[in-house]
PDB file of C-alpha atoms in Angstrom:
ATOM      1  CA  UNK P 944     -10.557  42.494 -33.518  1.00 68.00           C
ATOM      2  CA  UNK P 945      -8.834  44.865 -30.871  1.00 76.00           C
ATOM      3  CA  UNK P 946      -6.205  43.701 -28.678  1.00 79.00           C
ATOM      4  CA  UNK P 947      -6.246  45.222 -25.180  1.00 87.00           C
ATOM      5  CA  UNK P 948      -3.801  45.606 -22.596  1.00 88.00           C
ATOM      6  CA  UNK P 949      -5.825  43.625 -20.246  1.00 88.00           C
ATOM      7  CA  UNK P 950      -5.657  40.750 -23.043  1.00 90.00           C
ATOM      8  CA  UNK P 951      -2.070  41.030 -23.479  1.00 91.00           C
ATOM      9  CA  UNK P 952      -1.918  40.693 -19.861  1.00 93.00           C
ATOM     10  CA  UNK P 953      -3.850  37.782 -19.343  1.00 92.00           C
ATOM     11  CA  UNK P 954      -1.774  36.147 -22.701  1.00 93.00           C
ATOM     12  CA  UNK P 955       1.673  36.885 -21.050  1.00 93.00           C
ATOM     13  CA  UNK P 956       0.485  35.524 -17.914  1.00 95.00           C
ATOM     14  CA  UNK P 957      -0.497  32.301 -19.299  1.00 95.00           C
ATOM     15  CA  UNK P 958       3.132  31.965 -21.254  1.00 95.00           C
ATOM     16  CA  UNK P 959       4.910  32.579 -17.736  1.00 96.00           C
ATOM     17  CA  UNK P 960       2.671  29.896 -15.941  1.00 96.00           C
ATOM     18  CA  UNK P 961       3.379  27.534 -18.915  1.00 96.00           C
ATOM     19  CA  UNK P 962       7.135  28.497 -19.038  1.00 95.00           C
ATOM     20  CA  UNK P 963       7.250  28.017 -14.892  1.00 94.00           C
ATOM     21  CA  UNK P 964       5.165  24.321 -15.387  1.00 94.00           C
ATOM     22  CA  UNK P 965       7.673  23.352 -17.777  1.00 93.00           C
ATOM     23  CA  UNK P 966      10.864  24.258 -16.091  1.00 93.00           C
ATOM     24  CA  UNK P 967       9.006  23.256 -13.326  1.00 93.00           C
ATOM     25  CA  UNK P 968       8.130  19.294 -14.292  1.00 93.00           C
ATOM     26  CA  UNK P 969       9.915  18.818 -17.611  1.00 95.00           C
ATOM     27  CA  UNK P 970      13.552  20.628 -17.626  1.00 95.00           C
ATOM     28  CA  UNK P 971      16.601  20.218 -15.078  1.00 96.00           C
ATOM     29  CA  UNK P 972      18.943  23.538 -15.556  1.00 94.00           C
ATOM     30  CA  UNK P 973      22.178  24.288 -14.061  1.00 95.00           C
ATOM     31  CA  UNK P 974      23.530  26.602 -15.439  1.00 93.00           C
ATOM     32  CA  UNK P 975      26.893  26.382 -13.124  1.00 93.00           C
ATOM     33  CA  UNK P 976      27.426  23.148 -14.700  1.00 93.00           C
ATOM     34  CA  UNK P 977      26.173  23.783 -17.770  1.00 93.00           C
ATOM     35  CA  UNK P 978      23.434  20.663 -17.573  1.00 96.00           C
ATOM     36  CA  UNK P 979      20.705  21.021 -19.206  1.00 95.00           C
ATOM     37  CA  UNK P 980      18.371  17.692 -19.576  1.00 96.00           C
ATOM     38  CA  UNK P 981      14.878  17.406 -20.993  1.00 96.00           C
ATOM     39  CA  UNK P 982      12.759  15.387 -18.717  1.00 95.00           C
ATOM     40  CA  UNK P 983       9.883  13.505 -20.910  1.00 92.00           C
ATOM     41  CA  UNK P 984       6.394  13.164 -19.405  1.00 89.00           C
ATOM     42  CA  UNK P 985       5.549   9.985 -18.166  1.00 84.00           C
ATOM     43  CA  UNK P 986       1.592   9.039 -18.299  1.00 81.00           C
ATOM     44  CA  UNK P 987       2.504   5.989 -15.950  1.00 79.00           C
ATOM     45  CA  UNK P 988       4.579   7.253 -13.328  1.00 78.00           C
ATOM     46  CA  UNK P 989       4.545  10.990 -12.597  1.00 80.00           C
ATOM     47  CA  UNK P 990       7.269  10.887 -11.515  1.00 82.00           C
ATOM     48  CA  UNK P 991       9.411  13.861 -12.975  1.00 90.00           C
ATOM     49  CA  UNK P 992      10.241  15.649  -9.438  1.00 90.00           C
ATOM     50  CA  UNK P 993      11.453  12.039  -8.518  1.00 90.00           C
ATOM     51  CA  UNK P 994      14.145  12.572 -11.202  1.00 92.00           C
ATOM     52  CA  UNK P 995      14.990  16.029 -10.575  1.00 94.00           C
ATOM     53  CA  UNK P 996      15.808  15.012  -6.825  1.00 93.00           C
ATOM     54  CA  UNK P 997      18.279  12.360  -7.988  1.00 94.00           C
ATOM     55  CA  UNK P 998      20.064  14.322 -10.765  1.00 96.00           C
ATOM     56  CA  UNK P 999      20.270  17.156  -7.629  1.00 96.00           C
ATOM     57  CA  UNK P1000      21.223  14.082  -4.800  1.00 96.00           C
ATOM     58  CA  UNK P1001      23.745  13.381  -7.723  1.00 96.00           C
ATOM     59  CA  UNK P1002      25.247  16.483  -7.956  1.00 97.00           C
ATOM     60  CA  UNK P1003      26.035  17.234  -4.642  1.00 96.00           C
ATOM     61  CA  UNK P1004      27.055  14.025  -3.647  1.00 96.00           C
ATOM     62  CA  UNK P1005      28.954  12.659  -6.880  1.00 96.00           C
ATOM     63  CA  UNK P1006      30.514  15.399  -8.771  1.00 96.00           C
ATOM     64  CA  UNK P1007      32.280  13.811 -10.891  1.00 96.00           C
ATOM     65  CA  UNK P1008      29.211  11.126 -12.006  1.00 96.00           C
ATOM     66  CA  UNK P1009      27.056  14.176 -12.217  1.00 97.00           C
ATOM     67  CA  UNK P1010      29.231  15.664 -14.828  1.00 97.00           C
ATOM     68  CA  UNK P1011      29.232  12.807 -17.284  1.00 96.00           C
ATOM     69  CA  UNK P1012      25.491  12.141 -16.957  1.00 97.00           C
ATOM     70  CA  UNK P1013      25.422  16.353 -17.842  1.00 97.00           C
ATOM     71  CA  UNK P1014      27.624  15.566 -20.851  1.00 96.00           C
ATOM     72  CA  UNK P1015      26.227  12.419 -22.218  1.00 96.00           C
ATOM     73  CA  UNK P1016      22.448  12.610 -21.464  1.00 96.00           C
ATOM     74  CA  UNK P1017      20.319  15.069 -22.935  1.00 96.00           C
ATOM     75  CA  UNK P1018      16.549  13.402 -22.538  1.00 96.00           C
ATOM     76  CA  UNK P1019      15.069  11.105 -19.722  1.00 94.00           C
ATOM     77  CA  UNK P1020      12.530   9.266 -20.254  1.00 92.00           C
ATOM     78  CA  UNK P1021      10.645   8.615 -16.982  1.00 89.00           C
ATOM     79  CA  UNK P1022       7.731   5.776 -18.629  1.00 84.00           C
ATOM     80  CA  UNK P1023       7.699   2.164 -18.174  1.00 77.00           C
ATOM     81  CA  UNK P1024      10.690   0.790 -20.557  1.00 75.00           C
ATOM     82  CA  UNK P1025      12.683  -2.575 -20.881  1.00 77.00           C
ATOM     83  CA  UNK P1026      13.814  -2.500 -17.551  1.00 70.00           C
ATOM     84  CA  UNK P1027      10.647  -2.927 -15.926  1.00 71.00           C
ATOM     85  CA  UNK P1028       9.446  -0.470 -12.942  1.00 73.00           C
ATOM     86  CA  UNK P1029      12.332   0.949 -11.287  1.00 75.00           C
ATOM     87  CA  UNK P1030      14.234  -0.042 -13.706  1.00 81.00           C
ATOM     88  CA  UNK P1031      16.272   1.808 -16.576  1.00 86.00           C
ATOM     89  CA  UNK P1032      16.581   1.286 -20.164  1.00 87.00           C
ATOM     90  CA  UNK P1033      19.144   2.734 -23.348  1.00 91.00           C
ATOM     91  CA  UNK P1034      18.161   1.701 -26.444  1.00 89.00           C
ATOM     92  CA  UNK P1035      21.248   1.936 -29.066  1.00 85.00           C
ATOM     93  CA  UNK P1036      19.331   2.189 -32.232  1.00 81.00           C
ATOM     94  CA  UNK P1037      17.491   5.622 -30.753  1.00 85.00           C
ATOM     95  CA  UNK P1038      18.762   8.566 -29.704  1.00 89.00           C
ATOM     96  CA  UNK P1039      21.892   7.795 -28.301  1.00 90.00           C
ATOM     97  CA  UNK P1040      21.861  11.040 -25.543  1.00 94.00           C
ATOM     98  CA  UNK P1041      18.539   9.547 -24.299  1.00 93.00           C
ATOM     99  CA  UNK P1042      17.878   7.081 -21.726  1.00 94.00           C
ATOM    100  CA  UNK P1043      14.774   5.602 -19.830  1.00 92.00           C
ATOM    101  CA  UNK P1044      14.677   5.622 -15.961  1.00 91.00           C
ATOM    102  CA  UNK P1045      11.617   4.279 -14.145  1.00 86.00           C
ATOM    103  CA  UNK P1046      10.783   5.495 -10.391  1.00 79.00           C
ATOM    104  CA  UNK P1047       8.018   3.940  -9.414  1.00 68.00           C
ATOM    105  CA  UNK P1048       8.922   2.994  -5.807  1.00 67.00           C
ATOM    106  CA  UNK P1049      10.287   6.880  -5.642  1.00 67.00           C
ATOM    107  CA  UNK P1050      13.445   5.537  -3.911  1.00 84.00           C
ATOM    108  CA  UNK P1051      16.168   8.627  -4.429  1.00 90.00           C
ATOM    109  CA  UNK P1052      19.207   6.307  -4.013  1.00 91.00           C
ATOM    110  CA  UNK P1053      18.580   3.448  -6.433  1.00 91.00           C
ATOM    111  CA  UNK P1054      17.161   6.429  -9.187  1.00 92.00           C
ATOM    112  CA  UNK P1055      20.305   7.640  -8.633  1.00 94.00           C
ATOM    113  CA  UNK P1056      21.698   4.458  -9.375  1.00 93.00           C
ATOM    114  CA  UNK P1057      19.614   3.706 -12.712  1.00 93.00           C
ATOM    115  CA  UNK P1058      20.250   7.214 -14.362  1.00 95.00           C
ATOM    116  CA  UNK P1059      24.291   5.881 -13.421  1.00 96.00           C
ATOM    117  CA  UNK P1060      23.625   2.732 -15.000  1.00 95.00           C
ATOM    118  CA  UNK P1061      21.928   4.134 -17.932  1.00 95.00           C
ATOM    119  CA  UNK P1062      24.493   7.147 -18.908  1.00 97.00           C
ATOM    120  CA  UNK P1063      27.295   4.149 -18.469  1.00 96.00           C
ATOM    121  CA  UNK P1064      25.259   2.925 -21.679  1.00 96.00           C
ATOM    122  CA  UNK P1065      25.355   6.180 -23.244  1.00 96.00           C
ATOM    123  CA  UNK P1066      28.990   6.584 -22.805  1.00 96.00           C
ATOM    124  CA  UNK P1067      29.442   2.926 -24.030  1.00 96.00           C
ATOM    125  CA  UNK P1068      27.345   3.424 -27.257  1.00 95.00           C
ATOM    126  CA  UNK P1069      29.164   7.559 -27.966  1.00 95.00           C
ATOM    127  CA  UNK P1070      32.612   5.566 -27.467  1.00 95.00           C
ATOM    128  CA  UNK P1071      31.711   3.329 -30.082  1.00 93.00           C
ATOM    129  CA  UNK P1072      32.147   0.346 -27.338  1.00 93.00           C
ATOM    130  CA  UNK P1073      29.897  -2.810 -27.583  1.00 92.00           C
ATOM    131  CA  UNK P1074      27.087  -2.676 -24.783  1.00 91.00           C
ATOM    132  CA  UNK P1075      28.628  -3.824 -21.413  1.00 92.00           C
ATOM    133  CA  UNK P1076      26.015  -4.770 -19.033  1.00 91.00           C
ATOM    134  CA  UNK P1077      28.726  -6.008 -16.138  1.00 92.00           C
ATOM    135  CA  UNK P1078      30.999  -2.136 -16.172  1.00 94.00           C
ATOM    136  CA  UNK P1079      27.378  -0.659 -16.111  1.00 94.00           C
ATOM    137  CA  UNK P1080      26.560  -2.756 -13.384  1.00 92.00           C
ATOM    138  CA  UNK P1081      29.331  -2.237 -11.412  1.00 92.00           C
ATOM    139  CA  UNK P1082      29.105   1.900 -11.803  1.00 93.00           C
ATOM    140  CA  UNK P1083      25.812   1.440 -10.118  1.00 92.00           C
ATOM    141  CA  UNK P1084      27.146  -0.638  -7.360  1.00 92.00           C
ATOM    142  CA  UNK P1085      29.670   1.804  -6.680  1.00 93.00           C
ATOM    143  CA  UNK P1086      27.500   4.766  -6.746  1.00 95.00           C
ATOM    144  CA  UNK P1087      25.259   3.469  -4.634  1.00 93.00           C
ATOM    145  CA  UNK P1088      28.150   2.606  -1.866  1.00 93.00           C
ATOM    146  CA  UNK P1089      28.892   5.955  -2.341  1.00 94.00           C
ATOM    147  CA  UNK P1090      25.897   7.654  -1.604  1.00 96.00           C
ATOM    148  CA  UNK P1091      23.667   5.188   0.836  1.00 95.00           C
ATOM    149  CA  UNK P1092      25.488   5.300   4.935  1.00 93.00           C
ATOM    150  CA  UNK P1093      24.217   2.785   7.019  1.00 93.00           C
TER     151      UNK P1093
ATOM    152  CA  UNK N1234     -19.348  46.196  20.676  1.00 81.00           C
ATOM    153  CA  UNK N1235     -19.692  45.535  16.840  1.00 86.00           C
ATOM    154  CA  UNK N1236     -16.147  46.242  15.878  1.00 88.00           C
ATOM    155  CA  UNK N1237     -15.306  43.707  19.039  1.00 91.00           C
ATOM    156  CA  UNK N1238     -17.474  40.989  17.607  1.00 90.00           C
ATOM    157  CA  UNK N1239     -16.038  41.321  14.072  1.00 91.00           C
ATOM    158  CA  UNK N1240     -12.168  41.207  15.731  1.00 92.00           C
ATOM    159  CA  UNK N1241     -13.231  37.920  17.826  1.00 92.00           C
ATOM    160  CA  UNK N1242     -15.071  36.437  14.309  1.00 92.00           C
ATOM    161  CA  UNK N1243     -11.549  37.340  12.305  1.00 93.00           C
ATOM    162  CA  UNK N1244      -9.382  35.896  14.798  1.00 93.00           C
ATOM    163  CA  UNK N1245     -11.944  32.693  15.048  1.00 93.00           C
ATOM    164  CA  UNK N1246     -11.399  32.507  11.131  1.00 92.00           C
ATOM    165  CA  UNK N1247      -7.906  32.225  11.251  1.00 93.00           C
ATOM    166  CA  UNK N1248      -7.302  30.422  14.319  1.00 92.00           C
ATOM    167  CA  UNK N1249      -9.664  27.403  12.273  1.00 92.00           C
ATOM    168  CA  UNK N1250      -8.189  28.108   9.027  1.00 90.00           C
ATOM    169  CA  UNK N1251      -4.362  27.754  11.077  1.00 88.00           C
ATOM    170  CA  UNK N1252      -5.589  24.477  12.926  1.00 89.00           C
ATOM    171  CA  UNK N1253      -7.448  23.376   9.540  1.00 89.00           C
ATOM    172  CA  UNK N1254      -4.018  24.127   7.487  1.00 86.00           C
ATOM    173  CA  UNK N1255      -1.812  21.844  10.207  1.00 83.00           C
ATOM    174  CA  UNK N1256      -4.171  19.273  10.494  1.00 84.00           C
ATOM    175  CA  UNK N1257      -4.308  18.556   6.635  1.00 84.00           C
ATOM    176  CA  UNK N1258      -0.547  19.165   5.873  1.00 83.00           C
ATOM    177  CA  UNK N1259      -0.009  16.749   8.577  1.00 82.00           C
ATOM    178  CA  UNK N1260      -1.950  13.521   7.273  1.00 83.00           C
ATOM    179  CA  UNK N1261       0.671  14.014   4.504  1.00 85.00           C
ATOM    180  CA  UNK N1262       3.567  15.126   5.809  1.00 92.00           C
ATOM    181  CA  UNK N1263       5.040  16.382   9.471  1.00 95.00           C
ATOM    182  CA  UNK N1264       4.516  19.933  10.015  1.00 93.00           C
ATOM    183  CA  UNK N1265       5.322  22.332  13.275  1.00 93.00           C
ATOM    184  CA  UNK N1266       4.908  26.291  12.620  1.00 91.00           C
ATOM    185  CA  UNK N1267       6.423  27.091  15.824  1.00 91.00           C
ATOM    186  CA  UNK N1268       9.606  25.771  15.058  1.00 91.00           C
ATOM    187  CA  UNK N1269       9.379  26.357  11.172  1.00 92.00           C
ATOM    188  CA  UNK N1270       9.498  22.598  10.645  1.00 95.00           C
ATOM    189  CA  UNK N1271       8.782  21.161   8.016  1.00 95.00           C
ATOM    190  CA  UNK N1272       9.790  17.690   6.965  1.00 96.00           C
ATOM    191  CA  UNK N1273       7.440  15.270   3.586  1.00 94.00           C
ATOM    192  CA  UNK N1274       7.044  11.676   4.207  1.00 94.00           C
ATOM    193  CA  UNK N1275       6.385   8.792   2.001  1.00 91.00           C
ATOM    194  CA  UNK N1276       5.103   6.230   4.009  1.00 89.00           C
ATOM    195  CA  UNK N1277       4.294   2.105   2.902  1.00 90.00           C
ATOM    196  CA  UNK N1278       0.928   1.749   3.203  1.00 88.00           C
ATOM    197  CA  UNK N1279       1.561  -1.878   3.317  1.00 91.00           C
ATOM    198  CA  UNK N1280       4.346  -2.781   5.522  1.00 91.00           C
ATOM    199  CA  UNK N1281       4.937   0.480   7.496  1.00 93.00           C
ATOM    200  CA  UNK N1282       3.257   2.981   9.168  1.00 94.00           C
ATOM    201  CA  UNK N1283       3.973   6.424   8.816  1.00 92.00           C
ATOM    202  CA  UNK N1284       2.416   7.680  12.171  1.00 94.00           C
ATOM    203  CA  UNK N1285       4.935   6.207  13.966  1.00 96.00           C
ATOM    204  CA  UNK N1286       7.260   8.647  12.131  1.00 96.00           C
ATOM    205  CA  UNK N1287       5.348  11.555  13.293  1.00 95.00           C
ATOM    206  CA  UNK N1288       5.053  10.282  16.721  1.00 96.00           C
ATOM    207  CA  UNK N1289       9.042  10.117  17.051  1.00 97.00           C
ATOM    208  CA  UNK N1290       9.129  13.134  15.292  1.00 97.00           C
ATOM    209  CA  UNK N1291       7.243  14.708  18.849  1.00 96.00           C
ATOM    210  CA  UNK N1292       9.067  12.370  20.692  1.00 97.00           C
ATOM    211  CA  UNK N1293      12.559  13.931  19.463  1.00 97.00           C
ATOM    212  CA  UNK N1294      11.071  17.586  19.942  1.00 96.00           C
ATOM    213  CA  UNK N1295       9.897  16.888  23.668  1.00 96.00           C
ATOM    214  CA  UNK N1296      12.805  14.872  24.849  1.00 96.00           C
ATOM    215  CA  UNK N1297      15.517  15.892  22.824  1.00 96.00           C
ATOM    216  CA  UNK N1298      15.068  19.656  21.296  1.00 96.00           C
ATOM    217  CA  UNK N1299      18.745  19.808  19.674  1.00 96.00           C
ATOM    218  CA  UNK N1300      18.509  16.767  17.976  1.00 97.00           C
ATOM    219  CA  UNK N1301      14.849  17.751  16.424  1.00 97.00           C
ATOM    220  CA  UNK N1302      16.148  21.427  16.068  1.00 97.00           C
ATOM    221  CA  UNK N1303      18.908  19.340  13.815  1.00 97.00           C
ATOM    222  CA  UNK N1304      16.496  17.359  11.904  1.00 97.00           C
ATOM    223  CA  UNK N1305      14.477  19.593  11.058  1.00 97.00           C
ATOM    224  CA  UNK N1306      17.481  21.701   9.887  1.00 97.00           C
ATOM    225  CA  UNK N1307      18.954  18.756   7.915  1.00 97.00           C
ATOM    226  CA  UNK N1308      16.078  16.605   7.011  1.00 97.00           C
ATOM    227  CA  UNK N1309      13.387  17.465   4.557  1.00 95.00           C
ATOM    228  CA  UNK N1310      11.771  13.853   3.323  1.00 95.00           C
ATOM    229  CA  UNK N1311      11.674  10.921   5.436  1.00 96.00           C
ATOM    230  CA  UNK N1312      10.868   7.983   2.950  1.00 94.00           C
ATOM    231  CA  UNK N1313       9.557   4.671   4.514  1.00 94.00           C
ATOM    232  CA  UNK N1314      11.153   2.474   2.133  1.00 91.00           C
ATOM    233  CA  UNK N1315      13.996  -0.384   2.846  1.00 91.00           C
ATOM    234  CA  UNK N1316      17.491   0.650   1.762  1.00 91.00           C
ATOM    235  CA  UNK N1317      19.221  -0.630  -1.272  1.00 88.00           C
ATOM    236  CA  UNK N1318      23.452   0.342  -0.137  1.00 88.00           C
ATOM    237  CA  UNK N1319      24.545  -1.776  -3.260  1.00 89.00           C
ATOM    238  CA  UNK N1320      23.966  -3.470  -6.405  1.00 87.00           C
ATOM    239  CA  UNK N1321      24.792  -7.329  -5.980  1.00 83.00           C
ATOM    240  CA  UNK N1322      24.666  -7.790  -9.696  1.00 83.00           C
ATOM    241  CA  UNK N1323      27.907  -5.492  -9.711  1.00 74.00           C
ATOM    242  CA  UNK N1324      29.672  -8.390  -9.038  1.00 67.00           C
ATOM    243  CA  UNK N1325      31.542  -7.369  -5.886  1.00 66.00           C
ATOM    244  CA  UNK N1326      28.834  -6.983  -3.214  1.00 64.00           C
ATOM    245  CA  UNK N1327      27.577  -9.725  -1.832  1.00 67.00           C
ATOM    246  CA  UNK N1328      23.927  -9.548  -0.325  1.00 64.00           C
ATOM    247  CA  UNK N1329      24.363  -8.791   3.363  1.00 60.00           C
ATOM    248  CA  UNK N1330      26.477  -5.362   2.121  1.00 67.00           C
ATOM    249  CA  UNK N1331      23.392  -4.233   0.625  1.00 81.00           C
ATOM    250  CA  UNK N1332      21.595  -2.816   3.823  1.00 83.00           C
ATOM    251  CA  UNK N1333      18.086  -4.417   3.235  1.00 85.00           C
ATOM    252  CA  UNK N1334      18.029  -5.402   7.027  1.00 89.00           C
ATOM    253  CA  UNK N1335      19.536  -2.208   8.213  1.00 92.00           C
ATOM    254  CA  UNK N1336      17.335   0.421  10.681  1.00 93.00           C
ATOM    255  CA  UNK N1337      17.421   2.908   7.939  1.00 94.00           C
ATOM    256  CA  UNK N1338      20.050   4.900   5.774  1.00 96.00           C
ATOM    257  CA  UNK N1339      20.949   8.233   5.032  1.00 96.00           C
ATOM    258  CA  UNK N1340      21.606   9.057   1.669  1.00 96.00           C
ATOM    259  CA  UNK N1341      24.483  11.544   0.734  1.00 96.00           C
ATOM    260  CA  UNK N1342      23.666  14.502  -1.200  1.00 96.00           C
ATOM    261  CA  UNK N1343      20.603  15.044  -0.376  1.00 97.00           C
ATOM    262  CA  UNK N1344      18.551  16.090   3.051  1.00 97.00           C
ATOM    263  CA  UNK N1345      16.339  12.607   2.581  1.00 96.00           C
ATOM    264  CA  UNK N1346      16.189   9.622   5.271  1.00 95.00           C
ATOM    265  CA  UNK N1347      15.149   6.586   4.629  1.00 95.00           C
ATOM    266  CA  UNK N1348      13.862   4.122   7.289  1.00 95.00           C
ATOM    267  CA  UNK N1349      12.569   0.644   7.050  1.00 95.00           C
ATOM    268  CA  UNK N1350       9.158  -0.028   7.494  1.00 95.00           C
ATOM    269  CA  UNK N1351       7.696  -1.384  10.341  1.00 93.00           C
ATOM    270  CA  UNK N1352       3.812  -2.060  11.273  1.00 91.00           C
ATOM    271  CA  UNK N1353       3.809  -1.560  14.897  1.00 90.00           C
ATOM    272  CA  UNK N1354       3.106   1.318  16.917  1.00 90.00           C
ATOM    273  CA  UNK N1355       4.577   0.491  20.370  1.00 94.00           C
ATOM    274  CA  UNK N1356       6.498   2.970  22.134  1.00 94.00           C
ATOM    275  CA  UNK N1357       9.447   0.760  21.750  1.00 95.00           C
ATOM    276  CA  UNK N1358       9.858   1.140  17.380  1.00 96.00           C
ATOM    277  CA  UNK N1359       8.920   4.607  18.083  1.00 96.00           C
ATOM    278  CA  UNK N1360      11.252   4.899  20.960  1.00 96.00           C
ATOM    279  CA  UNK N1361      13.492   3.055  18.246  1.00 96.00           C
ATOM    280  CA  UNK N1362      12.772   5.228  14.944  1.00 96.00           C
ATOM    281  CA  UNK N1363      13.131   8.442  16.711  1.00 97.00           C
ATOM    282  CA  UNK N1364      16.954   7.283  17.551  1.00 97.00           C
ATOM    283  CA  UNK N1365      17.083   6.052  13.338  1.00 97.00           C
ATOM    284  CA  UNK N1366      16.284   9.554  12.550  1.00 97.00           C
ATOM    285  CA  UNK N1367      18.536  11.246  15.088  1.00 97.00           C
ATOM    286  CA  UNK N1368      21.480   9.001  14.018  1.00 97.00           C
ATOM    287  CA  UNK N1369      20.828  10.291  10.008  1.00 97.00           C
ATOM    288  CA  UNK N1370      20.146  13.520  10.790  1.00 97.00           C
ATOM    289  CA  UNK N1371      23.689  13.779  12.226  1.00 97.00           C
ATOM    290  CA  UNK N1372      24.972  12.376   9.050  1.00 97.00           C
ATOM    291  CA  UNK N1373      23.027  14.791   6.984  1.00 97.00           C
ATOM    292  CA  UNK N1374      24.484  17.396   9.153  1.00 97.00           C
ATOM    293  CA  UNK N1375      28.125  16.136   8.628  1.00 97.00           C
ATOM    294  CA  UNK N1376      27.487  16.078   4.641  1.00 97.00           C
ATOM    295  CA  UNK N1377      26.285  19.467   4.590  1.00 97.00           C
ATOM    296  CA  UNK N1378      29.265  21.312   7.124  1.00 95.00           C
ATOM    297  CA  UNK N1379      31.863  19.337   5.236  1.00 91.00           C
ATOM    298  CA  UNK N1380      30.540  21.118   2.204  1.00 83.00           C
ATOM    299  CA  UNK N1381      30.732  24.473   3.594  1.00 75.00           C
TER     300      UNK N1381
END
């Protein structure tokens, strides 16, 4: 079998659309603030651009939030969890930089508010700390006072 | 006479294809070439209606050009979704602080409006909707220069 330049071509161009499609849909990079999160694929909720507008909503209107998601999340899982649709989930005995956020109603300022929720989890379970569901609660109530004028 | 035909038939082509292109962007978001304006909505099929969004969209641009010059400069999604200011279970707001009643919201950060839905399509809610979006866009605006 011969390889030709027109097949190398055609091989490298399908790596770059693959590479683009999953920086694209599954990967958030900044390298500024040296975040890098994996974004899972959801079957149920395509909803992956969803969560790169909050982390980006996030980071431009919360600093300081956006840095400890960046340093204590390394996977979101955008499927159906525990916490329902539009809800968020952590689950302790799994990987503890991971955490579940649902989007189905695609609203930016509560996703916002469920990746907060969920990396206050994260934090709570790298800390050693026993899972708190009223701090959490209340770092989504402030970040959404924050970020939502009336 | 040929090459005259042929330079009509081109410039038939593209005039469709350019009216085609608007007309389909436009069922699914706002779009005005002119003005390089181009702003997605999500509307609620259920409770809202998102051509009342469009229409205030044209009202702003006919009656008020520098506020739809500004929108379109500092608004690129309008969602038609209610907005959610708090999180009652935090244990310090209590319901009326969340905003679920409110006009619409604005939400810092990012160049996105929300607005709450509404059925209608009088000229009063659009009348009404095109002063949400004007009121937001101004916020966006003030997020953005802050920044700068």
């Amino acid at each position: 079998m011969t390889i030709t330049y027109g097949k190398i071509i055609k091989i490298f161009a399908v790596c770059i659309l693959l590479l683009f499609i999953y920086l694209r849909f599954f990967y958030y990079l900044d390298f500024r603030n040296d975040c890098h999160i994996k974004i899972r694929m959801s079957w149920l909720e395509w909803s992956n651009l969803s969560i790169k507008r909050a982390l980006i909503t996030l980071k431009h209107g919360a600093p300081d939030d956006y840095k400890k998601v960046c340093e204590h999340v390394r996977v979101i899982n955008p499927d159906y969890a525990c916490g329902g649709f539009q809800g968020g989930c952590f689950y302790p005995g799994a990987d503890p930089y991971e955490i579940h956020v649902s989007t189905s109603q695609r609203t930016l300022a509560w996703t916002v508010g469920v990746i907060v929720h969920e990396t206050c989890h994260a934090i709570q379970f790298q800390e050693g700390r026993p899972m708190n569901e009223r701090e959490c609660y209340a770092a989504d109530d402030m970040i959404l006072k924050k970020l939502v004028e009336f | 006479m040929q090459l005259v035909k042929n330079i009509i038939l081109i410039i038939a082509i593209l005039a469709g294809a350019y009216g085609l292109t608007v007309y389909v962007v436009n069922i699914f978001s706002y779009l005005d070439p002119p003005r390089l304006c181009h702003i997605g909505i999500t509307g609620d099929i259920v409770s809202g209606n998102e051509d009342t969004i469009r229409s205030a969209l044209r009202l702003l641009r006919r009656d008020d050009p520098d506020a739809y010059r500004l929108t379109c400069r500092y608004v690129n999604r309008i969602n038609e979704m209610r907005c959610q200011g708090a999180d009652p279970r935090g244990g310090e707001s209590e319901d009326s602080e969340v905003g679920w009643e409110k006009p619409g919201c604005y939400v810092r950060g990012s160049k996105e409006i929300q607005l709450k839905p509404e059925k209608g399509d009088s000229e009063d809610i659009i009348k009404k909707r095109a002063a949400t979006i004007k009121k937001y866009a101004e916020y966006s605006r003030n997020f953005w220069e802050e920044r700068e």
